[in-house]
CSV table of C-alpha atoms in Angstrom, one decimal:
chain,number,residue,atom,x,y,z
A,19,MET,CA,-106.7,-84.4,-7.5
A,20,PRO,CA,-102.9,-84.4,-7.4
A,21,SER,CA,-102.3,-85.2,-11.0
A,22,SER,CA,-100.9,-83.3,-13.9
A,23,ALA,CA,-101.7,-83.0,-17.6
A,24,PRO,CA,-99.0,-84.5,-19.9
A,25,GLU,CA,-96.8,-81.9,-21.6
A,26,GLN,CA,-95.3,-82.0,-25.1
A,27,PRO,CA,-91.6,-81.3,-24.7
A,28,ALA,CA,-89.0,-81.1,-27.5
A,29,ARG,CA,-88.6,-84.0,-29.9
A,30,GLY,CA,-92.1,-85.3,-29.3
A,31,PHE,CA,-91.4,-87.3,-26.1
A,32,ARG,CA,-94.2,-86.8,-23.6
A,33,HIS,CA,-93.7,-86.1,-19.9
A,34,ALA,CA,-96.2,-85.9,-17.0
A,35,SER,CA,-94.8,-84.4,-13.8
A,36,VAL,CA,-95.3,-86.6,-10.8
A,37,LEU,CA,-97.1,-85.3,-7.7
A,38,LEU,CA,-97.3,-82.0,-9.4
A,39,ASP,CA,-100.1,-80.3,-7.4
A,40,GLY,CA,-99.1,-81.7,-4.1
A,41,ALA,CA,-95.4,-80.8,-4.5
A,42,VAL,CA,-96.1,-77.3,-5.6
A,43,GLU,CA,-98.6,-76.7,-2.8
A,44,ALA,CA,-96.1,-78.0,-0.2
A,45,LEU,CA,-93.3,-75.9,-1.7
A,46,VAL,CA,-94.9,-72.5,-2.3
A,47,HIS,CA,-95.8,-71.0,1.0
A,48,ASP,CA,-94.8,-67.4,0.2
A,49,PRO,CA,-95.9,-66.3,-3.3
A,50,GLU,CA,-93.4,-63.4,-3.2
A,51,GLY,CA,-90.5,-65.6,-2.3
A,52,SER,CA,-87.6,-67.0,-4.3
A,53,TYR,CA,-87.6,-70.8,-5.1
A,54,LEU,CA,-85.3,-73.3,-6.6
A,55,ASP,CA,-86.2,-76.2,-8.8
A,56,GLY,CA,-83.2,-78.5,-8.7
A,57,THR,CA,-84.4,-80.8,-11.5
A,58,PHE,CA,-86.2,-78.8,-14.2
A,59,GLY,CA,-86.8,-81.8,-16.5
A,60,ARG,CA,-89.4,-80.7,-19.0
A,61,GLY,CA,-90.7,-77.9,-16.8
A,62,GLY,CA,-93.9,-79.3,-15.4
A,63,HIS,CA,-93.2,-78.4,-11.8
A,64,ALA,CA,-91.5,-75.1,-12.8
A,65,ARG,CA,-94.5,-73.9,-14.8
A,66,ALA,CA,-96.8,-74.8,-11.9
A,67,ILE,CA,-94.6,-73.0,-9.4
A,68,LEU,CA,-94.6,-69.9,-11.6
A,69,ALA,CA,-98.4,-70.0,-11.8
A,70,ARG,CA,-98.5,-69.7,-8.0
A,71,LEU,CA,-95.9,-66.9,-7.7
A,72,ALA,CA,-96.7,-63.2,-7.3
A,73,PRO,CA,-95.0,-60.7,-9.6
A,74,GLU,CA,-92.3,-60.2,-7.0
A,75,GLY,CA,-91.6,-64.0,-6.8
A,76,HIS,CA,-88.7,-65.7,-8.6
A,77,LEU,CA,-87.8,-69.2,-9.7
A,78,LEU,CA,-84.3,-70.4,-10.3
A,79,ALA,CA,-84.1,-73.8,-12.0
A,80,ILE,CA,-81.2,-76.2,-12.6
A,81,ASP,CA,-80.7,-79.2,-14.8
A,82,ARG,CA,-77.7,-81.0,-16.3
A,83,ASP,CA,-79.5,-82.4,-19.3
A,84,PRO,CA,-78.9,-80.1,-22.3
A,85,GLN,CA,-82.3,-81.1,-23.7
A,86,ALA,CA,-84.0,-79.8,-20.5
A,87,ILE,CA,-82.1,-76.5,-20.9
A,88,ALA,CA,-83.3,-76.2,-24.5
A,89,GLU,CA,-86.9,-76.9,-23.3
A,90,ALA,CA,-86.6,-74.1,-20.7
A,91,ALA,CA,-86.1,-71.5,-23.5
A,92,ALA,CA,-89.8,-71.8,-24.2
A,93,ILE,CA,-90.6,-70.2,-20.8
A,94,ASP,CA,-90.8,-66.4,-21.4
A,95,ASP,CA,-91.2,-65.1,-17.9
A,96,PRO,CA,-88.9,-62.4,-16.2
A,97,ARG,CA,-89.4,-64.3,-12.9
A,98,PHE,CA,-87.6,-67.4,-14.3
A,99,THR,CA,-83.9,-68.2,-14.6
A,100,ILE,CA,-82.2,-71.5,-15.5
A,101,GLU,CA,-78.6,-72.8,-15.3
A,102,GLN,CA,-77.2,-76.0,-16.6
A,103,GLY,CA,-75.5,-77.9,-13.9
A,104,GLU,CA,-75.7,-80.7,-11.3
A,105,PHE,CA,-78.1,-80.2,-8.5
A,106,ALA,CA,-75.3,-81.1,-6.1
A,107,ARG,CA,-74.0,-77.6,-6.9
A,108,LEU,CA,-77.2,-75.9,-6.1
A,109,GLY,CA,-75.5,-74.0,-3.2
A,110,GLU,CA,-73.0,-72.3,-5.4
A,111,ILE,CA,-75.5,-71.7,-8.2
A,112,ALA,CA,-77.9,-70.1,-5.7
A,113,ALA,CA,-75.0,-67.9,-4.4
A,114,ARG,CA,-74.2,-66.7,-7.9
A,115,HIS,CA,-77.8,-65.4,-8.0
A,116,GLY,CA,-77.6,-63.8,-4.6
A,117,LEU,CA,-80.1,-66.4,-3.2
A,118,HIS,CA,-77.9,-68.5,-0.9
A,119,GLY,CA,-79.6,-68.7,2.5
A,120,ARG,CA,-82.6,-66.7,1.1
A,121,LEU,CA,-84.6,-69.4,-0.7
A,122,ALA,CA,-88.2,-69.9,0.4
A,123,GLY,CA,-88.2,-73.4,-1.0
A,124,ILE,CA,-86.3,-76.0,-2.9
A,125,LEU,CA,-87.8,-78.8,-5.0
A,126,LEU,CA,-85.8,-81.9,-5.9
A,127,ASP,CA,-87.5,-84.4,-8.3
A,128,VAL,CA,-84.9,-87.1,-8.3
A,129,GLY,CA,-84.1,-89.7,-11.0
A,130,VAL,CA,-84.6,-90.0,-14.7
A,131,SER,CA,-87.4,-88.3,-16.6
A,132,SER,CA,-89.9,-89.9,-19.0
A,133,PRO,CA,-88.4,-88.2,-22.1
A,134,GLN,CA,-85.0,-89.6,-21.2
A,135,LEU,CA,-86.4,-93.1,-20.9
A,136,ASP,CA,-88.4,-92.8,-24.0
A,137,ASP,CA,-85.7,-91.5,-26.3
A,138,PRO,CA,-83.7,-94.5,-27.6
A,139,GLU,CA,-80.7,-92.2,-28.4
A,140,ARG,CA,-80.2,-91.6,-24.6
A,141,GLY,CA,-79.7,-95.3,-23.9
A,142,PHE,CA,-81.6,-95.5,-20.6
A,143,SER,CA,-84.2,-98.1,-21.6
A,144,PHE,CA,-83.7,-101.8,-22.2
A,145,LEU,CA,-87.0,-101.8,-24.2
A,146,ARG,CA,-85.7,-99.6,-27.0
A,147,ASP,CA,-82.5,-100.2,-29.0
A,148,GLY,CA,-80.1,-97.3,-28.8
A,149,PRO,CA,-76.5,-96.5,-27.9
A,150,LEU,CA,-75.6,-97.6,-24.4
A,151,ASP,CA,-75.0,-94.1,-23.0
A,152,MET,CA,-77.3,-93.3,-19.9
A,153,ARG,CA,-75.6,-90.0,-19.1
A,154,MET,CA,-77.8,-87.2,-18.0
A,155,ASP,CA,-75.3,-84.8,-19.6
A,156,PRO,CA,-74.0,-86.7,-22.7
A,157,SER,CA,-71.1,-84.3,-23.0
A,158,ARG,CA,-69.5,-85.2,-19.7
A,159,GLY,CA,-68.3,-88.3,-17.9
A,160,GLU,CA,-68.2,-92.0,-18.6
A,161,SER,CA,-71.0,-93.7,-20.5
A,162,ALA,CA,-72.5,-97.0,-19.6
A,163,ALA,CA,-70.7,-98.6,-22.5
A,164,GLY,CA,-67.4,-97.1,-21.2
A,165,PHE,CA,-68.0,-98.5,-17.7
A,166,LEU,CA,-68.9,-102.0,-19.0
A,167,ALA,CA,-65.8,-102.0,-21.2
A,168,ARG,CA,-63.3,-101.2,-18.5
A,169,ALA,CA,-64.8,-102.5,-15.2
A,170,GLY,CA,-63.7,-105.8,-13.7
A,171,GLU,CA,-66.1,-108.5,-12.7
A,172,GLY,CA,-65.9,-107.6,-9.0
A,173,GLU,CA,-66.5,-103.9,-9.5
A,174,MET,CA,-69.4,-104.6,-11.9
A,175,ALA,CA,-71.0,-107.0,-9.5
A,176,ALA,CA,-70.6,-104.5,-6.6
A,177,VAL,CA,-72.4,-101.8,-8.7
A,178,PHE,CA,-75.2,-104.2,-9.6
A,179,LYS,CA,-75.7,-105.2,-6.0
A,180,ALA,CA,-75.4,-101.8,-4.4
A,181,TYR,CA,-77.3,-99.7,-6.9
A,182,GLY,CA,-79.7,-102.3,-8.4
A,183,GLU,CA,-80.1,-104.5,-5.4
A,184,GLU,CA,-79.6,-107.4,-7.8
A,185,ARG,CA,-79.4,-110.8,-6.1
A,186,PHE,CA,-77.5,-112.4,-8.9
A,187,ALA,CA,-75.1,-109.5,-9.4
A,188,ARG,CA,-71.9,-111.7,-9.6
A,189,ARG,CA,-73.5,-114.1,-12.1
A,190,LEU,CA,-74.7,-111.4,-14.4
A,191,ALA,CA,-71.3,-109.6,-14.2
A,192,ARG,CA,-69.5,-112.8,-15.1
A,193,ALA,CA,-71.8,-113.2,-18.1
A,194,ILE,CA,-71.2,-109.6,-19.3
A,195,VAL,CA,-67.4,-110.0,-18.9
A,196,ALA,CA,-67.4,-113.3,-20.8
A,197,ARG,CA,-69.4,-111.8,-23.7
A,198,ARG,CA,-67.3,-108.6,-24.0
A,199,LEU,CA,-64.3,-110.8,-24.9
A,200,GLU,CA,-66.1,-111.4,-28.2
A,201,ARG,CA,-67.2,-107.8,-28.8
A,202,PRO,CA,-67.8,-104.7,-26.7
A,203,PHE,CA,-71.3,-103.7,-25.5
A,204,GLU,CA,-72.5,-100.7,-27.5
A,205,ARG,CA,-76.3,-101.1,-27.7
A,206,THR,CA,-79.0,-101.3,-25.1
A,207,VAL,CA,-80.9,-104.3,-26.4
A,208,ASP,CA,-77.6,-106.2,-26.8
A,209,LEU,CA,-76.9,-105.8,-23.1
A,210,ALA,CA,-80.5,-106.6,-22.1
A,211,GLU,CA,-80.5,-109.8,-24.1
A,212,VAL,CA,-77.2,-111.0,-22.4
A,213,VAL,CA,-78.6,-110.2,-19.0
A,214,LYS,CA,-81.9,-111.9,-19.8
A,215,ALA,CA,-80.2,-115.1,-20.9
A,216,ALA,CA,-77.9,-115.2,-17.8
A,217,HIS,CA,-80.6,-114.3,-15.2
A,218,PRO,CA,-81.8,-117.5,-13.4
A,219,SER,CA,-84.9,-116.0,-11.7
A,220,TRP,CA,-87.2,-113.5,-13.3
A,221,GLU,CA,-89.5,-111.4,-11.1
A,222,LYS,CA,-93.1,-111.4,-12.2
A,223,GLY,CA,-94.0,-108.4,-14.3
A,224,LYS,CA,-90.4,-107.1,-14.4
A,225,HIS,CA,-87.8,-107.5,-17.2
A,226,PRO,CA,-84.7,-109.3,-15.9
A,227,ALA,CA,-82.5,-106.5,-17.0
A,228,THR,CA,-84.4,-103.8,-14.9
A,229,ARG,CA,-82.0,-103.8,-11.9
A,230,VAL,CA,-78.8,-103.9,-14.0
A,231,PHE,CA,-80.0,-100.9,-16.0
A,232,GLN,CA,-81.0,-99.0,-12.9
A,233,ALA,CA,-77.6,-99.7,-11.4
A,234,LEU,CA,-75.7,-98.6,-14.4
A,235,ARG,CA,-77.7,-95.4,-14.6
A,236,ILE,CA,-77.0,-94.6,-11.0
A,237,GLN,CA,-73.3,-95.4,-11.4
A,238,VAL,CA,-72.8,-93.4,-14.6
A,239,ASN,CA,-74.5,-90.3,-13.2
A,240,GLY,CA,-73.3,-90.6,-9.6
A,241,GLU,CA,-76.9,-90.2,-8.6
A,242,LEU,CA,-76.8,-91.2,-4.9
A,243,LYS,CA,-73.7,-89.1,-4.2
A,244,GLN,CA,-75.4,-86.2,-6.1
A,245,LEU,CA,-78.5,-86.6,-3.9
A,246,ASP,CA,-76.5,-86.6,-0.7
A,247,ALA,CA,-74.6,-83.5,-1.7
A,248,ALA,CA,-77.8,-81.7,-2.9
A,249,LEU,CA,-79.6,-82.4,0.4
A,250,GLU,CA,-76.7,-80.9,2.4
A,251,ALA,CA,-76.5,-77.9,0.1
A,252,ALA,CA,-80.2,-77.4,0.2
A,253,LEU,CA,-80.2,-77.1,4.0
A,254,GLU,CA,-77.7,-74.3,3.8
A,255,ALA,CA,-79.3,-72.5,0.8
A,256,LEU,CA,-82.8,-72.3,2.4
A,257,ALA,CA,-83.9,-69.3,4.4
A,258,PRO,CA,-85.2,-70.0,8.0
A,259,GLY,CA,-88.7,-71.2,7.4
A,260,GLY,CA,-88.0,-72.4,3.9
A,261,HIS,CA,-89.5,-75.7,2.6
A,262,LEU,CA,-87.6,-78.6,1.2
A,263,VAL,CA,-89.6,-80.9,-1.0
A,264,VAL,CA,-88.1,-84.1,-2.4
A,265,ILE,CA,-89.7,-86.6,-4.7
A,266,SER,CA,-87.8,-89.9,-5.1
A,267,PHE,CA,-88.6,-93.0,-7.2
A,268,HIS,CA,-86.9,-96.0,-5.6
A,269,SER,CA,-85.9,-97.1,-2.1
A,270,LEU,CA,-82.2,-96.3,-2.4
A,271,GLU,CA,-83.1,-92.6,-2.9
A,272,ASP,CA,-86.0,-92.5,-0.4
A,273,ARG,CA,-84.0,-94.0,2.4
A,274,ARG,CA,-81.4,-91.3,2.0
A,275,VAL,CA,-84.0,-88.5,2.1
A,276,LYS,CA,-85.8,-90.1,5.0
A,277,ARG,CA,-82.6,-90.4,7.0
A,278,PHE,CA,-81.5,-86.9,6.2
A,279,ILE,CA,-84.7,-85.4,7.4
A,280,ARG,CA,-84.9,-87.6,10.4
A,281,ASP,CA,-81.4,-86.8,11.5
A,282,HIS,CA,-82.0,-83.1,11.3
A,283,VAL,CA,-85.3,-83.3,13.0
A,284,ARG,CA,-83.8,-85.2,15.9
A,285,GLY,CA,-80.7,-83.0,16.1
A,286,ASP,CA,-77.6,-83.9,18.1
A,287,THR,CA,-78.4,-87.2,19.9
A,288,ASP,CA,-74.8,-87.8,20.9
A,289,LEU,CA,-74.8,-85.4,23.9
A,290,PRO,CA,-74.1,-87.1,27.3
A,291,ARG,CA,-77.3,-88.1,29.1
A,292,GLY,CA,-78.5,-86.0,32.0
A,293,ILE,CA,-76.8,-82.8,30.9
A,294,PRO,CA,-79.4,-80.0,30.6
A,295,VAL,CA,-79.3,-78.3,27.2
A,296,ARG,CA,-81.4,-75.7,25.5
A,297,ASP,CA,-83.5,-76.8,22.5
A,298,ASP,CA,-81.3,-74.7,20.1
A,299,GLN,CA,-78.2,-76.5,21.3
A,300,LEU,CA,-79.6,-79.8,20.0
A,301,LYS,CA,-79.2,-78.4,16.5
A,302,ARG,CA,-82.6,-79.5,15.3
A,303,ARG,CA,-82.5,-77.7,12.0
A,304,LEU,CA,-85.5,-79.3,10.3
A,305,ALA,CA,-89.2,-79.9,11.2
A,306,SER,CA,-91.0,-82.6,9.3
A,307,LEU,CA,-94.1,-81.4,7.5
A,308,GLY,CA,-96.3,-84.5,7.6
A,309,LYS,CA,-95.8,-88.1,6.6
A,310,ALA,CA,-94.4,-89.3,3.3
A,311,ARG,CA,-96.9,-88.8,0.5
A,312,ARG,CA,-97.6,-91.0,-2.6
A,313,PRO,CA,-99.5,-90.4,-5.8
A,314,SER,CA,-103.2,-91.0,-5.9
A,315,THR,CA,-104.8,-94.0,-7.6
A,316,GLU,CA,-106.0,-91.6,-10.3
A,317,GLU,CA,-102.5,-90.3,-11.0
A,318,VAL,CA,-101.0,-93.8,-11.2
A,319,GLN,CA,-103.7,-94.8,-13.6
A,320,GLU,CA,-102.8,-91.8,-15.8
A,321,ASN,CA,-99.1,-92.2,-15.4
A,322,PRO,CA,-98.0,-95.7,-14.3
A,323,ARG,CA,-94.4,-94.5,-13.8
A,324,ALA,CA,-95.6,-92.5,-10.8
A,325,ARG,CA,-96.5,-95.7,-8.9
A,326,SER,CA,-93.2,-95.8,-7.0
A,327,ALA,CA,-92.9,-92.1,-6.2
A,328,VAL,CA,-92.5,-90.9,-2.6
A,329,MET,CA,-92.6,-87.2,-1.6
A,330,ARG,CA,-91.1,-85.9,1.7
A,331,VAL,CA,-91.4,-82.4,3.0
A,332,ALA,CA,-89.6,-80.5,5.7
A,333,ARG,CA,-89.2,-76.9,6.9
A,334,LYS,CA,-85.9,-75.4,7.9
A,335,ARG,CA,-86.0,-74.1,11.5
A,336,TYR,CA,-82.9,-72.0,11.5
């Protein structure tokens, strides 16, 4: 059964790694190989990968969240190394460790982790009052409060529409701009209440601020640009025959992953018709390893946040 037992990370916030068994099984095809976990989180996947590796194997992990880096200190294993950084930079990080072009597999578990959502001080959730931050690395970049304080109505609406797929993006942006004239947005529940009051059509079973909070998180962390860069970097960092495993949690991410794999499976489709070419000239750099996979009913029952997860797997051809 592809489910995982909840872990107890630092500060008491619980986290269950999504698609743990399935992801690790798809990733680790050579127990003596070197692997990269591009999103350590609270270490669920990393610990499961290490459990499958031979003494000669190695795991390099990356995360930009300082709390994740602190959690990694609990792993006492000579086969394990972690660096703080964005997974978009996985190529240069792998190169520093002499692993660029030599990795047997790369795992990317995209999006926000449960401890980040559950900790009010991180500002990711509209259900818990906390500072309106939302940065994966709180020491760098613009916070959500900073963006809301300086963005114009047009820019704000564009972010809500593009990253939250919010139908009423302009209306909600207008309400936020009007309210900030009275006082700036600094707390999560304050923003959620303003969005709730301004939203004209609530989706059943979904808080009206859900899409706005998703959009702000993606904007603040540059998540889609990070994903695009990480996919390109992963293709170069893998060894021939290496496996790429990506778990995404909403359609904006999954569409990018699906398109990336599809394009590199098809190769160069712009060649003039009728011209004979060898298969290697088509630049088909990936082979898809099965269809998209989703969590089992049992895993969703144990961890409702897993319900939207999609995993895609591919093998590098050359």
